Amino acid sequence: MFEMQIGSGLMDGITFIFLCVCAVYDMRKKEIPLIMVIIGMAAAFGIDLWRMFNQTLSITEVGLALLPGLFLLSVSFCTREKVGYGDGLLLMTSGLLAGFYKCCLSLFISLVCCSVCALLLLALHKVKKNSSIPFVPFLAIGLGVGFFV
C-alpha cells in the first residue's frame, strides 16, 4: 500500500509561502481576496484529512489548530472588524497547516511585532491613532520566526 508522509518542514514552507502571497495582497489593497482564503482553507482541510486518514493527525489536533484563528475571528467581531475577518481565517488556515503550537507562537510573535511597529509609527508621526496596518505580513514574520523556535 502506498503511504505518503507529509513532513512538518514541508507544511511550514507551504504555510509560509501562502501567508507571504496573502501579505502582498494585504499590503497593497488592505484586503485579502476571498478566493485565496477559500483555496487555502480547502487545501489545508484536504491535507489534514489525508493526514487523519493515514493516522498521523487526530481530530483533536485539528480542532486545537483552529482555536487561534477562531480567537482572532472573535476579536474581529467584538472590535467591529478593527482586525479583519480575513486575518482570522488565514490564521485558521495556518493552524490547519502548521499545527496548534506553531500557530499560537506565530500569533504571539506577530502581535508583538505589530505592536512594536505601530508604536514606532505613532512615535514618528507616520500614522494616526485610527490608521490601519496590514496584519498578514506580521503573521508571515511570526510564522517565519516560529520555524526556528
Coordinates of N, CA and C in Angstrom, one line a residue:
M1 N 0.8 -1.2 0.0 CA 0.0 0.0 0.0 C 0.9 1.2 0.0
F2 N 0.5 2.2 -0.8 CA 1.3 3.5 -0.9 C 0.9 4.4 0.2
E3 N 1.9 4.8 1.0 CA 1.7 5.8 2.0 C 2.6 7.0 1.8
M4 N 2.0 8.2 2.0 CA 2.8 9.4 1.8 C 2.8 10.2 3.1
Q5 N 3.9 10.4 3.6 CA 4.0 11.2 4.8 C 4.3 12.7 4.5
I6 N 3.6 13.6 5.0 CA 3.9 15.0 4.8 C 4.6 15.5 6.0
G7 N 5.9 15.9 5.7 CA 6.7 16.4 6.8 C 6.4 17.7 7.4
S8 N 6.8 18.0 8.6 CA 6.5 19.2 9.2 C 7.1 20.4 8.5
G9 N 8.4 20.2 8.0 CA 9.1 21.3 7.3 C 8.3 21.7 6.0
L10 N 7.8 20.7 5.3 CA 7.1 21.0 4.1 C 5.8 21.8 4.4
M11 N 5.1 21.4 5.5 CA 3.9 22.1 5.9 C 4.2 23.5 6.3
D12 N 5.3 23.7 7.0 CA 5.7 25.0 7.4 C 6.0 25.9 6.2
G13 N 6.7 25.3 5.2 CA 7.0 26.0 4.0 C 5.8 26.4 3.2
I14 N 4.9 25.5 3.0 CA 3.6 25.8 2.3 C 2.9 26.9 3.0
T15 N 2.8 26.8 4.3 CA 2.1 27.9 5.1 C 2.8 29.2 4.9
F16 N 4.1 29.2 5.0 CA 4.8 30.5 4.9 C 4.6 31.1 3.5
I17 N 4.7 30.3 2.5 CA 4.6 30.8 1.1 C 3.1 31.4 0.9
F18 N 2.2 30.6 1.4 CA 0.8 31.1 1.4 C 0.6 32.4 2.1
L19 N 1.1 32.5 3.3 CA 1.0 33.8 4.0 C 1.7 34.9 3.3
C20 N 2.9 34.7 2.7 CA 3.6 35.7 2.0 C 2.8 36.2 0.8
V21 N 2.2 35.3 0.1 CA 1.4 35.8 -1.0 C 0.2 36.6 -0.5
C22 N -0.4 36.2 0.5 CA -1.6 36.9 1.1 C -1.1 38.2 1.7
A23 N 0.1 38.3 2.2 CA 0.7 39.5 2.8 C 0.9 40.6 1.7
V24 N 1.3 40.2 0.5 CA 1.4 41.1 -0.6 C 0.1 41.8 -0.9
Y25 N -1.0 40.9 -1.0 CA -2.3 41.5 -1.2 C -2.7 42.4 -0.1
D26 N -2.5 42.0 1.1 CA -2.9 42.8 2.3 C -2.2 44.1 2.3
M27 N -0.9 44.2 2.0 CA -0.2 45.4 2.0 C -0.6 46.3 0.8
R28 N -0.9 45.8 -0.3 CA -1.2 46.6 -1.5 C -2.7 47.1 -1.5
K29 N -3.6 46.2 -1.1 CA -5.0 46.5 -1.2 C -5.8 46.6 0.1
K30 N -5.0 46.3 1.2 CA -5.6 46.3 2.5 C -6.8 45.3 2.6
E31 N -6.7 44.3 1.8 CA -7.7 43.2 1.9 C -7.1 41.9 1.4
I32 N -7.7 40.8 1.7 CA -7.2 39.5 1.2 C -8.4 38.9 0.4
P33 N -8.0 38.6 -0.9 CA -9.1 38.0 -1.7 C -9.7 36.8 -1.1
L34 N -11.1 36.8 -1.1 CA -11.8 35.6 -0.5 C -11.5 34.3 -1.2
I35 N -11.2 34.4 -2.5 CA -10.9 33.2 -3.3 C -9.6 32.5 -2.7
M36 N -8.6 33.4 -2.4 CA -7.4 32.8 -1.8 C -7.6 32.2 -0.5
V37 N -8.5 32.8 0.3 CA -8.8 32.2 1.6 C -9.5 30.9 1.5
I38 N -10.4 30.8 0.5 CA -11.2 29.6 0.3 C -10.3 28.5 -0.2
I39 N -9.4 28.8 -1.2 CA -8.5 27.8 -1.8 C -7.5 27.3 -0.7
G40 N -7.0 28.3 0.1 CA -6.1 27.9 1.2 C -6.7 27.0 2.2
M41 N -8.0 27.3 2.6 CA -8.7 26.6 3.6 C -9.0 25.2 3.1
A42 N -9.5 25.1 1.8 CA -9.8 23.8 1.2 C -8.5 22.9 1.1
A43 N -7.4 23.5 0.7 CA -6.2 22.7 0.6 C -5.8 22.3 2.0
A44 N -5.9 23.1 3.0 CA -5.5 22.8 4.4 C -6.4 21.6 4.9
F45 N -7.7 21.7 4.7 CA -8.6 20.6 5.1 C -8.3 19.4 4.4
G46 N -8.0 19.5 3.1 CA -7.6 18.3 2.3 C -6.4 17.6 2.8
I47 N -5.4 18.4 3.1 CA -4.1 17.8 3.6 C -4.3 17.2 5.0
D48 N -5.1 17.9 5.8 CA -5.4 17.3 7.2 C -6.3 16.1 7.1
L49 N -7.2 16.0 6.2 CA -8.0 14.8 6.0 C -7.1 13.6 5.6
W50 N -6.1 13.9 4.7 CA -5.2 12.9 4.3 C -4.3 12.4 5.5
R51 N -3.9 13.4 6.3 CA -3.1 13.0 7.5 C -3.9 12.3 8.5
M52 N -5.2 12.6 8.6 CA -6.1 11.8 9.6 C -6.3 10.4 9.0
F53 N -6.5 10.3 7.7 CA -6.7 9.0 7.1 C -5.4 8.1 7.3
N54 N -4.2 8.7 7.3 CA -3.0 8.0 7.5 C -2.6 7.9 9.0
Q55 N -3.5 8.4 9.8 CA -3.3 8.3 11.3 C -2.1 9.0 11.8
T56 N -1.7 10.1 11.1 CA -0.6 10.9 11.6 C -1.1 12.2 12.3
L57 N -2.5 12.3 12.3 CA -3.1 13.5 12.9 C -4.4 13.1 13.4
S58 N -4.8 13.7 14.6 CA -6.1 13.3 15.2 C -7.0 14.5 15.0
I59 N -8.3 14.2 15.2 CA -9.4 15.2 15.1 C -9.2 16.3 16.2
T60 N -8.7 15.8 17.3 CA -8.4 16.8 18.4 C -7.4 17.8 18.0
E61 N -6.3 17.3 17.4 CA -5.2 18.2 16.9 C -5.8 19.2 15.9
V62 N -6.7 18.8 15.1 CA -7.3 19.7 14.1 C -8.1 20.7 14.8
G63 N -8.9 20.3 15.7 CA -9.7 21.2 16.5 C -8.9 22.3 17.2
L64 N -7.9 21.8 17.9 CA -7.0 22.7 18.6 C -6.3 23.7 17.6
A65 N -5.9 23.3 16.5 CA -5.3 24.1 15.5 C -6.2 25.2 15.0
L66 N -7.5 25.1 15.1 CA -8.4 26.1 14.7 C -8.6 27.2 15.7
L67 N -8.3 26.9 17.0 CA -8.6 27.8 18.1 C -8.0 29.2 18.0
P68 N -6.7 29.3 17.6 CA -6.1 30.7 17.5 C -6.9 31.5 16.4
G69 N -7.2 30.9 15.3 CA -8.0 31.6 14.3 C -9.3 32.0 14.7
L70 N -10.0 31.1 15.5 CA -11.3 31.4 16.0 C -11.2 32.5 17.0
F71 N -10.2 32.5 17.8 CA -9.9 33.6 18.7 C -9.8 35.0 18.0
L72 N -9.0 35.0 16.9 CA -8.9 36.2 16.1 C -10.2 36.6 15.5
L73 N -11.0 35.7 15.0 CA -12.3 36.0 14.4 C -13.2 36.6 15.5
S74 N -13.2 36.1 16.7 CA -14.0 36.7 17.8 C -13.5 38.1 18.1
V75 N -12.2 38.3 18.1 CA -11.7 39.7 18.3 C -12.2 40.6 17.2
S76 N -12.2 40.1 16.0 CA -12.7 40.9 14.8 C -14.1 41.2 15.0
F77 N -14.9 40.3 15.4 CA -16.3 40.5 15.7 C -16.6 41.6 16.8
C78 N -15.8 41.4 17.9 CA -16.0 42.3 19.0 C -15.5 43.7 18.8
T79 N -14.5 43.8 17.9 CA -14.0 45.2 17.7 C -14.6 45.8 16.4
R80 N -15.7 45.2 15.9 CA -16.3 45.6 14.7 C -15.3 45.7 13.5
E81 N -14.6 44.7 13.4 CA -13.6 44.5 12.3 C -12.4 45.5 12.3
K82 N -12.0 45.9 13.5 CA -10.7 46.6 13.5 C -9.6 45.6 13.1
V83 N -9.8 44.4 13.5 CA -8.9 43.3 13.0 C -9.8 42.6 12.0
G84 N -9.3 42.4 10.7 CA -10.2 41.9 9.7 C -10.5 40.4 9.9
Y85 N -11.7 40.1 9.3 CA -12.1 38.7 9.3 C -11.1 37.8 8.5
G86 N -10.5 38.4 7.5 CA -9.5 37.6 6.7 C -8.3 37.2 7.5
D87 N -7.9 38.0 8.4 CA -6.8 37.7 9.3 C -7.1 36.5 10.1
G88 N -8.3 36.4 10.7 CA -8.7 35.2 11.4 C -8.8 34.0 10.6
L89 N -9.4 34.1 9.4 CA -9.5 33.0 8.5 C -8.1 32.5 8.1
L90 N -7.2 33.4 7.8 CA -5.8 33.0 7.4 C -5.1 32.3 8.6
L91 N -5.4 32.8 9.8 CA -4.8 32.1 11.0 C -5.4 30.7 11.2
M92 N -6.7 30.6 10.9 CA -7.2 29.2 10.9 C -6.6 28.3 9.9
T93 N -6.4 28.8 8.7 CA -5.7 28.0 7.7 C -4.3 27.7 8.1
S94 N -3.6 28.7 8.7 CA -2.2 28.4 9.1 C -2.2 27.4 10.2
G95 N -3.2 27.4 11.1 CA -3.3 26.4 12.2 C -3.4 25.0 11.6
L96 N -4.3 24.9 10.6 CA -4.5 23.6 10.0 C -3.2 23.1 9.3
L97 N -2.5 24.0 8.7 CA -1.2 23.5 8.1 C -0.1 23.4 9.0
A98 N 0.1 24.3 9.9 CA 1.3 24.3 10.8 C 1.1 23.6 12.1
G99 N -0.1 23.6 12.6 CA -0.4 23.0 13.9 C -0.7 24.0 15.0
F100 N -1.2 23.5 16.1 CA -1.6 24.4 17.2 C -0.4 25.2 17.8
Y101 N 0.6 24.5 18.1 CA 1.8 25.2 18.8 C 2.4 26.3 17.9
K102 N 2.7 25.9 16.7 CA 3.3 26.9 15.8 C 2.3 28.1 15.5
C103 N 1.0 27.8 15.4 CA 0.0 28.8 15.1 C 0.0 29.8 16.3
C104 N -0.1 29.3 17.5 CA -0.1 30.1 18.7 C 1.2 31.0 18.8
L105 N 2.3 30.3 18.6 CA 3.6 31.0 18.6 C 3.6 32.1 17.6
S106 N 3.2 31.8 16.4 CA 3.3 32.8 15.3 C 2.3 34.0 15.6
L107 N 1.1 33.7 16.2 CA 0.2 34.7 16.6 C 0.8 35.6 17.6
F108 N 1.4 35.0 18.7 CA 2.1 35.8 19.7 C 3.2 36.7 19.1
I109 N 4.1 36.1 18.3 CA 5.2 36.9 17.7 C 4.6 38.0 16.8
S110 N 3.6 37.7 16.0 CA 3.1 38.7 15.1 C 2.4 39.8 15.9
L111 N 1.7 39.5 17.0 CA 1.1 40.6 17.8 C 2.1 41.5 18.4
V112 N 3.2 40.9 18.9 CA 4.3 41.7 19.5 C 4.9 42.6 18.4
C113 N 5.3 42.0 17.2 CA 5.9 42.7 16.1 C 5.0 43.9 15.6
C114 N 3.7 43.6 15.5 CA 2.7 44.6 15.0 C 2.6 45.7 16.0
S115 N 2.6 45.4 17.3 CA 2.5 46.4 18.4 C 3.7 47.3 18.4
V116 N 4.9 46.7 18.3 CA 6.2 47.5 18.2 C 6.2 48.4 17.0
C117 N 5.8 47.9 15.9 CA 5.8 48.6 14.6 C 4.8 49.8 14.7
A118 N 3.6 49.5 15.3 CA 2.6 50.6 15.4 C 3.0 51.7 16.4
L119 N 3.7 51.3 17.5 CA 4.2 52.3 18.4 C 5.3 53.1 17.8
L120 N 6.2 52.5 17.0 CA 7.2 53.3 16.3 C 6.6 54.2 15.3
L121 N 5.6 53.8 14.5 CA 5.0 54.6 13.5 C 4.2 55.7 14.2
L122 N 3.6 55.5 15.3 CA 2.9 56.6 16.1 C 3.9 57.6 16.6
A123 N 5.0 57.1 17.2 CA 6.0 58.0 17.7 C 6.7 58.9 16.7
L124 N 6.8 58.3 15.5 CA 7.4 59.1 14.4 C 6.4 59.9 13.6
H125 N 5.1 59.8 14.0 CA 4.0 60.6 13.4 C 3.8 60.2 12.0
K126 N 4.0 58.9 11.6 CA 3.8 58.4 10.3 C 2.4 57.9 10.1
V127 N 1.7 57.6 11.2 CA 0.3 57.1 11.2 C -0.4 57.8 12.3
K128 N -1.7 57.8 12.2 CA -2.6 58.4 13.3 C -3.2 57.2 14.1
K129 N -3.8 57.6 15.2 CA -4.4 56.6 16.1 C -5.4 55.7 15.5
N130 N -6.1 56.1 14.5 CA -7.1 55.3 13.9 C -6.7 54.7 12.5
S131 N -5.4 54.8 12.2 CA -4.9 54.3 11.0 C -4.9 52.7 11.0
S132 N -5.0 52.1 9.8 CA -5.0 50.7 9.8 C -3.6 50.2 9.3
I133 N -3.2 49.1 9.9 CA -1.9 48.5 9.5 C -2.2 47.1 9.1
P134 N -1.7 46.6 7.9 CA -2.0 45.3 7.5 C -1.3 44.3 8.4
F135 N -2.1 43.2 8.8 CA -1.6 42.3 9.8 C -1.0 41.0 9.3
V136 N -1.4 40.7 8.1 CA -0.9 39.4 7.5 C 0.6 39.4 7.3
P137 N 1.3 40.5 6.9 CA 2.8 40.5 6.9 C 3.4 40.1 8.3
F138 N 2.8 40.5 9.3 CA 3.2 40.2 10.7 C 3.0 38.7 11.0
L139 N 1.9 38.2 10.5 CA 1.6 36.7 10.6 C 2.7 35.9 9.9
A140 N 3.1 36.4 8.7 CA 4.1 35.7 8.0 C 5.5 35.8 8.7
I141 N 5.8 37.0 9.2 CA 7.0 37.1 10.0 C 7.0 36.2 11.3
G142 N 5.8 36.2 11.9 CA 5.7 35.4 13.1 C 5.9 33.9 12.8
L143 N 5.3 33.4 11.7 CA 5.5 32.0 11.4 C 6.9 31.8 11.0
G144 N 7.5 32.7 10.2 CA 8.9 32.5 9.8 C 9.8 32.4 11.1
V145 N 9.6 33.3 12.0 CA 10.4 33.2 13.3 C 10.1 32.0 14.0
G146 N 8.8 31.6 14.0 CA 8.4 30.3 14.7 C 9.1 29.1 14.1
F147 N 9.6 29.1 12.9 CA 10.3 28.0 12.3 C 11.5 27.6 13.1
F148 N 12.1 28.7 13.7 CA 13.4 28.5 14.3 C 13.3 28.3 15.8
V149 N 12.1 28.3 16.4 CA 11.9 28.2 17.8 C 11.5 26.8 18.1

